[in-house]
Amino acid sequence: MIGDIRKATAKIAERFKRRYYGRTFRCPVCHLELALVDVNGNRLMVCPVCGVVLDVEEVYGHTVPVVLDVEIHRPQPKTRIHPLATHIPIGLYPFAVLGAGLLAIASILGPAIPGLAPLVIRAPILADATLVLLVLSVGFSVVTFVSGLRDWYRRYRRRPYAQIRLKIVFSVIFLVLGGLAIALHASGAAFSATTGLVDLGSPLAIALAAAELGVLCAGMVVIATLGHVGGTLVFGR
Ligand SMILES: [Zn+2]
């Protein structure tokens, strides 16, 4: 079962990657997967991870990267704000999703299962904690985003890299989704401000709660992708 899910998600991720990166090749030094479209007009490219200067040749339809040089004088800030700041949104956001998920479970199953009574009683506290976690994770992601852009400007000299373009686009999507989830949650229209639960008698409250959960789950996929791609820019492969 878990193996099947892993296979299915790997297949979706691979298709997305092919579509987004186009043709790729591997850096012969650090093995990072690089997009062919990022090679400049002189067929040159600097690997963002190991800093080798590659001459990317096309030989009989095969991409052959040849190492020409190493970029030694590469700006490396002493305080690496981006990798530090990134752990706050990535660390807190899943707990906000978990909080909203537990509130949904308490709303639906609470009346039927007596064992869930402690969860139902504490639902207002859980709803508040979920909001705090959401605001902290989405708020801090602004710091992560700005410091990431700064690194791109300085360390990577604004060179085009498919990975960094993807991270910028996904960061904007995450901020929009996060802002939407905060607005939905804070309004109290999805999870009631007094009980912390979804009012199952109101179709609007059910629709808004479903929308909030959907937005939160989409945000989870986006932030996990951001973390994964960021990881490849640290470790290569
Ligand atoms: Zn490399």
Short mmCIF file of C-alpha atoms and ligand atoms in Angstrom, two decimals:
data_model
loop_
_atom_site.label_atom_id
_atom_site.label_comp_id
_atom_site.label_asym_id
_atom_site.label_seq_id
_atom_site.Cartn_x
_atom_site.Cartn_y
_atom_site.Cartn_z
CA MET A 1 0.00 0.00 0.00
CA ILE A 2 2.67 2.53 1.08
CA GLY A 3 4.87 1.27 -1.75
CA ASP A 4 2.06 1.95 -4.25
CA ILE A 5 1.54 5.49 -2.92
CA ARG A 6 5.27 6.14 -3.15
CA LYS A 7 5.38 4.83 -6.70
CA ALA A 8 2.37 6.96 -7.72
CA THR A 9 3.76 10.16 -6.14
CA ALA A 10 7.21 9.48 -7.67
CA LYS A 11 5.55 9.13 -11.09
CA ILE A 12 3.61 12.40 -10.69
CA ALA A 13 6.75 14.21 -9.44
CA GLU A 14 8.78 12.84 -12.37
CA ARG A 15 6.18 13.98 -14.92
CA PHE A 16 6.01 17.42 -13.34
CA LYS A 17 9.80 17.64 -13.34
CA ARG A 18 10.07 16.63 -17.02
CA ARG A 19 7.49 19.21 -17.95
CA TYR A 20 9.01 21.97 -15.90
CA TYR A 21 12.76 21.36 -16.38
CA GLY A 22 12.59 20.03 -19.95
CA ARG A 23 15.74 18.16 -20.98
CA THR A 24 18.25 17.79 -18.17
CA PHE A 25 21.78 16.54 -17.57
CA ARG A 26 23.84 15.89 -14.49
CA CYS A 27 26.74 17.95 -13.22
CA PRO A 28 29.72 15.58 -13.62
CA VAL A 29 31.14 16.71 -10.25
CA CYS A 30 28.24 16.94 -7.74
CA HIS A 31 25.59 15.09 -9.82
CA LEU A 32 22.99 17.88 -9.46
CA GLU A 33 20.36 17.65 -12.19
CA LEU A 34 20.62 20.76 -14.37
CA ALA A 35 18.17 22.05 -16.99
CA LEU A 36 19.55 22.37 -20.52
CA VAL A 37 17.55 25.56 -21.06
CA ASP A 38 19.73 27.32 -18.45
CA VAL A 39 22.92 26.87 -20.51
CA ASN A 40 23.82 30.29 -21.95
CA GLY A 41 24.47 31.26 -25.59
CA ASN A 42 28.17 30.33 -25.29
CA ARG A 43 27.10 26.82 -24.16
CA LEU A 44 28.45 27.62 -20.69
CA MET A 45 26.95 27.10 -17.28
CA VAL A 46 28.09 27.38 -13.66
CA CYS A 47 26.80 24.60 -11.40
CA PRO A 48 24.94 26.28 -8.50
CA VAL A 49 26.06 23.63 -6.01
CA CYS A 50 29.74 22.88 -6.68
CA GLY A 51 30.60 25.97 -8.75
CA VAL A 52 32.28 24.23 -11.69
CA VAL A 53 32.13 26.02 -15.03
CA LEU A 54 30.72 23.60 -17.58
CA ASP A 55 30.98 23.64 -21.36
CA VAL A 56 27.83 21.80 -22.39
CA GLU A 57 28.25 20.10 -25.76
CA GLU A 58 25.70 18.22 -27.81
CA VAL A 59 27.32 15.08 -29.20
CA TYR A 60 25.21 12.77 -31.36
CA GLY A 61 22.09 13.88 -29.51
CA HIS A 62 23.69 13.38 -26.10
CA THR A 63 24.43 16.19 -23.68
CA VAL A 64 28.07 16.09 -22.67
CA PRO A 65 29.10 18.55 -19.92
CA VAL A 66 32.86 19.20 -19.80
CA VAL A 67 34.43 20.81 -16.72
CA LEU A 68 36.44 23.90 -17.76
CA ASP A 69 37.08 25.70 -14.50
CA VAL A 70 35.94 26.19 -10.91
CA GLU A 71 34.38 29.38 -9.63
CA ILE A 72 36.62 29.94 -6.60
CA HIS A 73 35.64 33.49 -5.62
CA ARG A 74 32.03 32.83 -4.92
CA PRO A 75 30.22 35.07 -2.42
CA GLN A 76 29.44 33.03 0.67
CA PRO A 77 27.69 35.00 3.41
CA LYS A 78 28.80 34.10 6.95
CA THR A 79 25.23 34.31 8.28
CA ARG A 80 23.21 32.03 6.07
CA ILE A 81 19.78 33.44 6.80
CA HIS A 82 17.86 31.55 4.10
CA PRO A 83 18.67 27.98 5.19
CA LEU A 84 18.16 29.00 8.83
CA ALA A 85 14.87 30.84 8.27
CA THR A 86 13.42 28.13 6.06
CA HIS A 87 13.08 25.70 8.98
CA ILE A 88 10.52 27.86 10.76
CA PRO A 89 7.79 27.70 8.07
CA ILE A 90 8.67 24.10 7.13
CA GLY A 91 8.71 23.07 10.79
CA LEU A 92 5.49 24.80 11.88
CA TYR A 93 3.22 24.55 8.84
CA PRO A 94 2.54 20.77 9.09
CA PHE A 95 1.29 21.29 12.66
CA ALA A 96 -1.15 23.95 11.46
CA VAL A 97 -2.45 21.42 8.88
CA LEU A 98 -2.64 18.79 11.62
CA GLY A 99 -4.57 21.21 13.88
CA ALA A 100 -7.16 21.96 11.18
CA GLY A 101 -7.42 18.22 10.40
CA LEU A 102 -8.06 17.38 14.07
CA LEU A 103 -10.72 20.11 14.27
CA ALA A 104 -12.45 18.63 11.22
CA ILE A 105 -12.33 15.14 12.79
CA ALA A 106 -13.70 16.49 16.08
CA SER A 107 -16.52 18.27 14.20
CA ILE A 108 -17.59 15.21 12.22
CA LEU A 109 -16.94 12.35 14.64
CA GLY A 110 -17.13 14.24 17.96
CA PRO A 111 -20.90 13.75 18.49
CA ALA A 112 -20.71 10.02 17.59
CA ILE A 113 -17.58 8.95 19.47
CA PRO A 114 -17.60 9.72 23.24
CA GLY A 115 -13.82 9.17 23.40
CA LEU A 116 -13.35 12.36 21.38
CA ALA A 117 -15.01 14.51 24.09
CA PRO A 118 -11.67 15.92 25.43
CA LEU A 119 -10.80 17.00 21.88
CA VAL A 120 -14.22 18.63 21.39
CA ILE A 121 -13.93 20.51 24.70
CA ARG A 122 -10.47 21.80 23.81
CA ALA A 123 -11.40 22.64 20.20
CA PRO A 124 -11.42 26.46 20.79
CA ILE A 125 -7.82 26.28 22.13
CA LEU A 126 -6.79 24.04 19.23
CA ALA A 127 -8.42 26.46 16.74
CA ASP A 128 -6.46 29.38 18.26
CA ALA A 129 -3.20 27.38 18.29
CA THR A 130 -3.76 26.46 14.62
CA LEU A 131 -4.13 30.15 13.76
CA VAL A 132 -0.96 31.07 15.68
CA LEU A 133 1.01 28.33 13.90
CA LEU A 134 -0.37 29.44 10.53
CA VAL A 135 0.50 33.10 11.10
CA LEU A 136 4.01 32.22 12.34
CA SER A 137 4.78 29.83 9.48
CA VAL A 138 3.37 32.00 6.68
CA GLY A 139 4.74 35.20 8.26
CA PHE A 140 8.24 33.74 8.59
CA SER A 141 8.11 32.45 5.03
CA VAL A 142 8.36 36.12 3.95
CA VAL A 143 11.81 36.26 5.63
CA THR A 144 12.72 32.97 3.95
CA PHE A 145 11.57 34.27 0.57
CA VAL A 146 13.41 37.62 0.81
CA SER A 147 16.63 36.02 2.10
CA GLY A 148 16.41 33.41 -0.70
CA LEU A 149 16.10 36.16 -3.31
CA ARG A 150 19.09 37.91 -1.75
CA ASP A 151 21.15 34.71 -2.01
CA TRP A 152 20.12 34.38 -5.66
CA TYR A 153 21.24 37.97 -6.35
CA ARG A 154 24.57 37.65 -4.51
CA ARG A 155 25.71 34.06 -4.36
CA TYR A 156 24.26 32.93 -7.69
CA ARG A 157 24.66 36.33 -9.40
CA ARG A 158 21.05 36.21 -10.69
CA ARG A 159 21.96 33.45 -13.11
CA PRO A 160 19.03 31.56 -14.55
CA TYR A 161 18.45 28.23 -12.83
CA ALA A 162 15.27 26.23 -13.33
CA GLN A 163 15.39 25.24 -9.64
CA ILE A 164 15.47 28.85 -8.48
CA ARG A 165 12.70 29.93 -10.88
CA LEU A 166 10.58 27.10 -9.51
CA LYS A 167 11.33 28.14 -5.94
CA ILE A 168 10.32 31.77 -6.64
CA VAL A 169 7.04 30.75 -8.30
CA PHE A 170 6.23 28.22 -5.56
CA SER A 171 7.10 30.75 -2.82
CA VAL A 172 4.57 33.21 -4.26
CA ILE A 173 1.98 30.41 -4.49
CA PHE A 174 2.70 29.44 -0.87
CA LEU A 175 2.25 33.04 0.32
CA VAL A 176 -1.08 33.31 -1.53
CA LEU A 177 -2.34 29.95 -0.20
CA GLY A 178 -1.07 30.74 3.30
CA GLY A 179 -2.74 34.16 3.29
CA LEU A 180 -5.99 32.59 2.13
CA ALA A 181 -5.86 29.90 4.84
CA ILE A 182 -5.18 32.55 7.52
CA ALA A 183 -8.11 34.67 6.29
CA LEU A 184 -10.46 31.65 6.24
CA HIS A 185 -9.37 30.45 9.66
CA ALA A 186 -9.36 33.89 11.33
CA SER A 187 -12.82 34.76 9.97
CA GLY A 188 -14.37 32.03 12.12
CA ALA A 189 -16.73 31.26 9.24
CA ALA A 190 -15.21 27.80 8.63
CA PHE A 191 -14.23 26.76 12.16
CA SER A 192 -16.51 28.66 14.58
CA ALA A 193 -14.79 31.32 16.70
CA THR A 194 -16.64 30.15 19.84
CA THR A 195 -16.67 26.32 19.58
CA GLY A 196 -13.65 25.88 17.28
CA LEU A 197 -15.69 23.35 15.31
CA VAL A 198 -17.45 23.34 11.96
CA ASP A 199 -21.18 24.07 12.20
CA LEU A 200 -22.48 20.97 10.39
CA GLY A 201 -25.93 22.57 10.10
CA SER A 202 -24.57 25.29 7.82
CA PRO A 203 -23.66 24.32 4.22
CA LEU A 204 -21.58 27.53 3.96
CA ALA A 205 -19.48 26.64 7.03
CA ILE A 206 -18.93 23.10 5.65
CA ALA A 207 -17.90 24.49 2.23
CA LEU A 208 -15.52 27.03 3.82
CA ALA A 209 -13.97 24.39 6.12
CA ALA A 210 -13.47 22.07 3.13
CA ALA A 211 -11.91 25.00 1.23
CA GLU A 212 -9.57 25.76 4.16
CA LEU A 213 -8.47 22.12 4.41
CA GLY A 214 -7.95 21.98 0.62
CA VAL A 215 -5.89 25.18 0.65
CA LEU A 216 -3.83 23.89 3.61
CA CYS A 217 -3.12 20.56 1.90
CA ALA A 218 -2.16 22.31 -1.37
CA GLY A 219 0.16 24.56 0.68
CA MET A 220 1.71 21.42 2.22
CA VAL A 221 2.56 20.03 -1.24
CA VAL A 222 4.00 23.42 -2.26
CA ILE A 223 6.15 23.85 0.86
CA ALA A 224 7.39 20.24 0.69
CA THR A 225 8.43 20.80 -2.94
CA LEU A 226 10.19 24.03 -1.94
CA GLY A 227 12.10 22.18 0.78
CA HIS A 228 12.99 19.31 -1.54
CA VAL A 229 14.29 21.56 -4.33
CA GLY A 230 16.15 23.66 -1.76
CA GLY A 231 17.74 20.44 -0.50
CA THR A 232 19.04 19.59 -3.98
CA LEU A 233 20.68 23.05 -4.11
CA VAL A 234 22.55 22.19 -0.92
CA PHE A 235 23.47 18.55 -1.41
CA GLY A 236 23.47 18.14 -5.20
CA ARG A 237 22.31 14.59 -5.32
ZN ZN B 1 27.95 20.54 -9.59
#
